[in-house]
Amino acid sequence: MTDATAAALITGVGLALPGTTTAADLLHGAPGGEPVDPAARIGPKGLRYADRASQLALAAARDALADAGLVAADAQRADAAGLTVDGTAVGVVASSNLGNLDTVCDTAGQIAAQGTAVISPMMLPNASSNVVASAIAQRFALRGPNLMLCNGPTSGLDAVQWGAALIGAGRCAQVVVVGVESGTEVAATLTGTPVAGLFDGAVALLLEDPAAAAARGAQALARVGGYAREADRADCVRQVTAGRPAPGVWFTEDPPGPRTDAGLEGTPRHALTAAYGQSSGALGVLQCAAAIGWLASGAGSALVTTGDDTADAVAAMILRPPEGDRS
């Protein structure tokens, strides 16, 4: 259990998803709409050689930064002068399990077929799994800690936890947390899921130290209320809910049943995969954004869980109302 994360506020949300504009939209079923065009959102400059996951992440990150008041709403990029806070105190944590696999597979295939001479040096940086996090930092002049998580089904929620932990440890005043996956043919081949069934988008949260938020008059959307990661689902849920009122909603992909109820049989559940597709490393961040949309109703805290206890990996987090801030 990591209660140090309870210090973190969420002061901004950014979405790069088809047919979805606000966090509350995530609660209303299938979104429809055309795939997101990142160039139309943040301008084409600098996107020519970027993989789709990085492009989507940049669009969502810009919107989260703008929602929190750290950049102008129409900013396409930022330097130190374009930020309303000190960029050296702003970190980035990104989560994606499949994000740049299209680049990796294309590069490997070209090398196997034609040798290294055919590989463009402009594409090679995209073969690094950290390209999503580094692209966000470079475009928006964010010079704090920079992390990329690619650790399976709990990855998105783990990324939120790492962002909150960086704030709790005093390493950052703000952290951009992004979950992103791209619905490409390569991802479909490797996962066995048709492209139409894959998540193609990005979700970003702006986590912030409460003192920093208060100093600049920022309004909070939610407060991180605790996190646990265990092999057993019931133990994991018990740790984050112990001593607290029962959550008003549970964001989980597991249907009710003896193995998945974890002592919360009466708690309403909300799943997002049916509407947005298999979201892998983006799922936990997507769920947290949906929880923020739900918290606006003022109906208590929200529980988020990701992962599978049959694979020895379940993560859980509580998001609480911002205690008098924007709700």
Coordinates of C-alpha atoms in Angstrom, one line a residue:
M1 CA 0.0 0.0 0.0
T2 CA 1.3 3.4 -0.9
D3 CA -0.5 6.2 1.0
A4 CA 2.2 8.7 0.1
T5 CA 0.4 9.0 -3.2
A6 CA -2.6 10.5 -1.5
A7 CA -0.8 13.9 -1.6
A8 CA -1.3 14.2 -5.4
L9 CA -4.1 16.2 -7.0
I10 CA -5.3 15.8 -10.6
T11 CA -5.8 19.3 -12.1
G12 CA -6.1 18.5 -15.8
V13 CA -7.4 15.9 -18.2
G14 CA -6.6 15.6 -21.9
L15 CA -8.3 13.1 -24.3
A16 CA -7.3 12.1 -27.9
L17 CA -10.1 9.7 -28.5
P18 CA -12.7 9.3 -31.3
G19 CA -16.0 11.1 -30.5
T20 CA -14.9 12.1 -27.0
T21 CA -14.4 15.6 -25.7
T22 CA -14.7 15.5 -21.9
A23 CA -14.1 13.0 -19.1
A24 CA -17.8 12.7 -18.5
D25 CA -18.2 11.5 -22.1
L26 CA -16.3 8.3 -21.2
L27 CA -19.3 7.2 -19.1
H28 CA -21.8 7.1 -22.0
G29 CA -21.0 4.1 -24.1
A30 CA -19.7 3.7 -27.6
P31 CA -18.2 7.0 -28.9
G32 CA -18.1 6.5 -32.6
G33 CA -16.5 9.1 -34.8
E34 CA -13.5 9.2 -37.0
P35 CA -10.0 8.3 -35.7
V36 CA -8.2 11.2 -34.1
D37 CA -6.0 13.3 -36.4
P38 CA -3.2 14.6 -34.2
A39 CA -1.9 17.1 -36.8
A40 CA -5.3 18.8 -36.8
R41 CA -5.1 19.0 -33.0
I42 CA -1.6 20.3 -32.5
G43 CA -0.3 21.2 -36.0
P44 CA 1.8 19.0 -38.3
K45 CA 5.2 20.5 -37.5
G46 CA 7.4 17.9 -35.8
L47 CA 5.0 15.0 -36.4
R48 CA 6.3 13.8 -39.8
Y49 CA 8.6 11.1 -38.4
A50 CA 6.7 10.4 -35.2
D51 CA 4.9 7.1 -34.7
R52 CA 1.1 7.2 -34.2
A53 CA 1.3 6.5 -30.5
S54 CA 3.6 9.5 -30.0
Q55 CA 1.4 11.7 -32.0
L56 CA -1.7 10.8 -30.1
A57 CA 0.1 11.2 -26.8
L58 CA 1.3 14.7 -27.7
A59 CA -2.3 15.7 -28.5
A60 CA -3.6 14.4 -25.2
A61 CA -0.7 15.8 -23.2
R62 CA -1.2 19.3 -24.7
D63 CA -4.9 19.2 -23.7
A64 CA -4.1 18.1 -20.1
L65 CA -1.5 20.9 -19.8
A66 CA -4.0 23.4 -21.1
D67 CA -6.8 22.1 -18.9
A68 CA -4.6 22.6 -15.9
G69 CA -3.5 26.1 -17.1
L70 CA 0.2 25.2 -17.7
V71 CA 0.1 26.2 -21.4
A72 CA -2.3 28.2 -23.6
A73 CA -5.3 26.3 -24.9
D74 CA -4.1 26.7 -28.5
A75 CA -0.4 25.9 -27.9
Q76 CA 1.0 23.5 -30.4
R77 CA 4.3 23.3 -28.5
A78 CA 6.0 25.2 -25.6
D79 CA 9.4 26.5 -24.5
A80 CA 10.3 27.7 -21.1
A81 CA 8.6 31.0 -21.8
G82 CA 5.4 29.3 -22.9
L83 CA 4.9 27.5 -19.6
T84 CA 3.2 29.1 -16.6
V85 CA 5.3 27.0 -14.2
D86 CA 9.0 26.0 -14.0
G87 CA 9.5 23.2 -16.6
T88 CA 12.3 21.7 -14.6
A89 CA 9.8 20.7 -12.0
V90 CA 7.4 19.0 -14.4
G91 CA 7.9 15.3 -15.1
V92 CA 6.4 12.9 -17.6
V93 CA 5.3 9.3 -17.0
A94 CA 3.9 7.5 -20.0
S95 CA 2.5 4.0 -20.4
S96 CA 2.2 1.9 -23.5
N97 CA 2.7 -1.8 -24.1
L98 CA 2.3 -1.8 -27.9
G99 CA 2.8 1.9 -28.8
N100 CA 5.8 1.8 -31.1
L101 CA 5.7 -1.8 -32.1
D102 CA 4.9 -0.8 -35.7
T103 CA 8.2 1.1 -35.9
V104 CA 10.1 -1.7 -34.3
C105 CA 8.7 -4.3 -36.6
D106 CA 9.1 -2.2 -39.7
T107 CA 12.7 -1.4 -38.8
A108 CA 13.5 -5.0 -38.1
G109 CA 11.9 -6.2 -41.3
Q110 CA 13.8 -3.7 -43.4
I111 CA 17.1 -4.7 -41.8
A112 CA 16.4 -8.4 -42.3
A113 CA 15.5 -7.9 -45.9
Q114 CA 17.9 -5.1 -47.1
G115 CA 20.4 -4.5 -44.4
T116 CA 21.0 -1.4 -42.2
A117 CA 21.9 0.9 -45.1
V118 CA 18.2 1.4 -45.9
I119 CA 17.2 2.6 -42.4
S120 CA 16.6 6.4 -42.1
P121 CA 18.3 7.9 -39.1
M122 CA 15.2 10.0 -38.6
M123 CA 13.2 6.8 -37.8
L124 CA 15.6 5.1 -35.4
P125 CA 14.7 7.2 -32.3
N126 CA 11.2 5.9 -32.7
A127 CA 12.4 2.3 -32.1
S128 CA 13.1 3.2 -28.5
S129 CA 10.2 2.3 -26.1
N130 CA 10.8 5.6 -24.3
V131 CA 10.0 7.7 -27.4
V132 CA 6.5 8.6 -26.2
A133 CA 7.6 10.1 -22.9
S134 CA 10.6 11.8 -24.4
A135 CA 8.6 13.3 -27.3
I136 CA 6.2 14.9 -24.8
A137 CA 9.1 16.4 -22.7
Q138 CA 10.8 17.8 -25.8
R139 CA 7.7 19.3 -27.3
F140 CA 6.6 21.1 -24.1
A141 CA 9.9 21.8 -22.4
L142 CA 9.2 19.5 -19.5
R143 CA 12.6 18.9 -17.9
G144 CA 11.7 16.9 -14.8
P145 CA 12.0 13.1 -14.4
N146 CA 11.0 11.2 -17.5
L147 CA 9.7 7.6 -17.3
M148 CA 8.1 5.1 -19.7
L149 CA 6.2 2.0 -18.4
C150 CA 5.6 -1.0 -20.5
N151 CA 4.8 -3.6 -17.9
G152 CA 1.6 -5.3 -19.0
P153 CA -2.0 -5.0 -17.9
T154 CA -1.4 -2.9 -14.8
S155 CA 0.9 -0.5 -16.6
G156 CA -1.5 2.5 -16.9
L157 CA -2.5 2.5 -13.3
D158 CA 1.1 2.0 -12.3
A159 CA 2.0 5.1 -14.3
V160 CA -0.5 7.2 -12.3
Q161 CA 1.0 5.8 -9.1
W162 CA 4.6 6.6 -10.3
G163 CA 3.5 10.2 -11.1
A164 CA 1.9 10.6 -7.7
A165 CA 5.0 9.0 -6.0
L166 CA 7.3 11.5 -7.8
I167 CA 5.2 14.3 -6.4
G168 CA 5.1 12.8 -2.9
A169 CA 8.8 12.4 -2.9
G170 CA 9.3 16.0 -3.8
R171 CA 10.9 15.3 -7.2
C172 CA 8.2 17.2 -9.1
A173 CA 5.6 19.8 -8.6
Q174 CA 3.6 18.6 -11.6
V175 CA 3.6 15.3 -13.6
V176 CA 2.0 14.6 -17.0
V177 CA 0.8 11.0 -17.0
V178 CA -0.2 9.6 -20.4
G179 CA -1.6 6.2 -21.4
V180 CA -1.6 5.5 -25.1
E181 CA -2.0 2.7 -27.6
S182 CA -2.4 2.7 -31.3
G183 CA -4.7 0.4 -33.3
T184 CA -2.3 -0.6 -36.0
E185 CA -2.1 -3.7 -38.2
V186 CA 1.1 -4.7 -36.4
A187 CA -0.6 -4.5 -33.0
A188 CA -3.5 -6.5 -34.4
T189 CA -1.2 -9.2 -35.6
L190 CA 0.8 -9.5 -32.4
T191 CA -2.3 -9.5 -30.1
G192 CA -4.7 -11.5 -32.3
T193 CA -7.3 -8.8 -31.9
P194 CA -8.7 -7.2 -35.0
V195 CA -7.8 -3.5 -35.6
A196 CA -11.5 -2.6 -34.9
G197 CA -11.2 -4.1 -31.5
L198 CA -8.1 -2.2 -30.4
F199 CA -7.9 1.0 -28.5
D200 CA -6.6 3.8 -30.7
G201 CA -6.0 6.9 -28.7
A202 CA -4.4 8.6 -25.7
V203 CA -5.5 9.9 -22.3
A204 CA -3.4 12.3 -20.2
L205 CA -3.7 13.5 -16.6
L206 CA -1.9 16.4 -15.0
L207 CA -1.0 15.4 -11.4
E208 CA 0.1 18.2 -9.1
D209 CA 1.4 18.9 -5.6
P210 CA -1.4 20.5 -3.5
A211 CA 0.9 23.3 -2.4
A212 CA 1.9 24.1 -6.0
A213 CA -1.8 24.0 -7.1
A214 CA -2.8 26.3 -4.3
A215 CA 0.0 28.7 -5.0
R216 CA -1.2 29.3 -8.6
G217 CA -4.9 29.1 -7.8
A218 CA -5.5 25.8 -9.7
Q219 CA -8.7 23.9 -9.2
A220 CA -8.5 20.2 -8.6
L221 CA -10.6 17.6 -10.4
A222 CA -9.7 14.7 -8.1
R223 CA -7.4 13.6 -5.3
V224 CA -5.4 10.3 -5.4
G225 CA -6.4 8.4 -2.4
G226 CA -4.1 5.4 -2.3
Y227 CA -2.7 2.6 -4.4
A228 CA -1.9 -1.1 -4.0
R229 CA -0.4 -3.8 -6.3
E230 CA -0.8 -7.4 -5.2
A231 CA -1.1 -10.9 -6.6
D232 CA -4.6 -11.4 -5.1
R233 CA -7.4 -9.1 -6.2
A234 CA -9.3 -9.3 -2.9
D235 CA -6.2 -8.3 -0.9
C236 CA -5.4 -5.5 -3.3
V237 CA -8.9 -4.0 -3.1
R238 CA -9.0 -4.5 0.6
Q239 CA -5.9 -2.5 1.1
V240 CA -7.1 0.6 -0.8
T241 CA -10.6 0.5 0.6
A242 CA -9.8 -0.3 4.3
G243 CA -10.9 2.4 6.7
R244 CA -12.8 4.3 4.0
P245 CA -16.4 4.5 3.0
A246 CA -17.4 2.1 0.2
P247 CA -16.7 3.5 -3.2
G248 CA -19.6 4.8 -5.2
V249 CA -18.4 3.2 -8.4
W250 CA -15.9 0.5 -9.5
F251 CA -14.1 0.9 -12.8
T252 CA -13.1 -2.7 -13.7
E253 CA -13.2 -4.9 -16.8
D254 CA -14.2 -8.0 -14.7
P255 CA -17.8 -9.1 -14.6
P256 CA -19.3 -9.8 -11.2
G257 CA -18.6 -13.2 -9.7
P258 CA -17.2 -15.0 -6.7
R259 CA -13.6 -14.5 -7.9
T260 CA -13.9 -10.8 -8.8
D261 CA -16.3 -9.3 -6.2
A262 CA -13.5 -8.8 -3.7
G263 CA -16.0 -7.9 -0.9
L264 CA -17.7 -5.1 -3.0
E265 CA -20.7 -7.1 -4.3
G266 CA -23.1 -4.1 -4.1
T267 CA -20.8 -1.6 -5.8
P268 CA -21.9 -0.5 -9.3
R269 CA -19.3 -1.4 -12.0
H270 CA -18.3 0.4 -15.1
A271 CA -16.2 -1.1 -18.0
L272 CA -14.7 0.8 -20.9
T273 CA -13.2 -1.9 -23.1
A274 CA -16.5 -2.6 -25.0
A275 CA -16.7 1.1 -26.0
Y276 CA -13.0 1.9 -26.6
G277 CA -11.4 -1.4 -27.5
Q278 CA -8.6 -3.4 -25.9
S279 CA -6.5 -0.6 -24.3
S280 CA -3.6 -2.5 -22.7
G281 CA -1.2 0.0 -21.2
A282 CA -3.6 2.9 -21.6
L283 CA -6.4 1.2 -19.6
G284 CA -5.6 2.5 -16.1
V285 CA -5.2 6.1 -17.2
L286 CA -8.4 5.8 -19.3
Q287 CA -10.3 4.5 -16.2
C288 CA -8.9 7.3 -14.0
A289 CA -10.2 9.9 -16.5
A290 CA -13.6 8.2 -16.5
A291 CA -13.5 8.2 -12.7
I292 CA -12.9 12.0 -12.8
G293 CA -16.0 12.4 -15.1
W294 CA -18.0 10.4 -12.5
L295 CA -16.7 12.3 -9.5
A296 CA -18.2 15.5 -11.0
S297 CA -21.6 14.1 -9.9
G298 CA -20.4 14.4 -6.3
A299 CA -21.3 10.8 -5.5
G300 CA -18.2 9.9 -3.4
S301 CA -15.0 8.1 -4.3
A302 CA -14.2 5.9 -7.3
L303 CA -12.3 2.6 -7.2
V304 CA -10.1 1.6 -10.2
T305 CA -8.6 -1.8 -10.7
T306 CA -6.5 -3.3 -13.6
G307 CA -4.8 -6.5 -14.2
D308 CA -5.5 -10.2 -13.7
D309 CA -4.9 -12.1 -10.4
T310 CA -4.3 -15.3 -12.4
A311 CA -1.1 -13.6 -13.7
D312 CA 0.0 -12.4 -10.3
A313 CA -0.6 -8.7 -11.1
V314 CA -3.5 -6.6 -9.9
A315 CA -3.4 -2.9 -9.2
A316 CA -6.0 -0.8 -7.4
M317 CA -6.4 2.9 -6.8
I318 CA -8.9 5.1 -5.1
L319 CA -9.7 8.5 -6.5
R320 CA -11.5 10.9 -4.2
P321 CA -13.4 14.2 -4.7
P322 CA -11.1 17.2 -4.5
E323 CA -12.5 18.3 -1.1
G324 CA -14.2 21.5 -2.0
D325 CA -12.3 22.2 -5.2
R326 CA -13.9 21.9 -8.7
S327 CA -16.2 19.0 -8.9

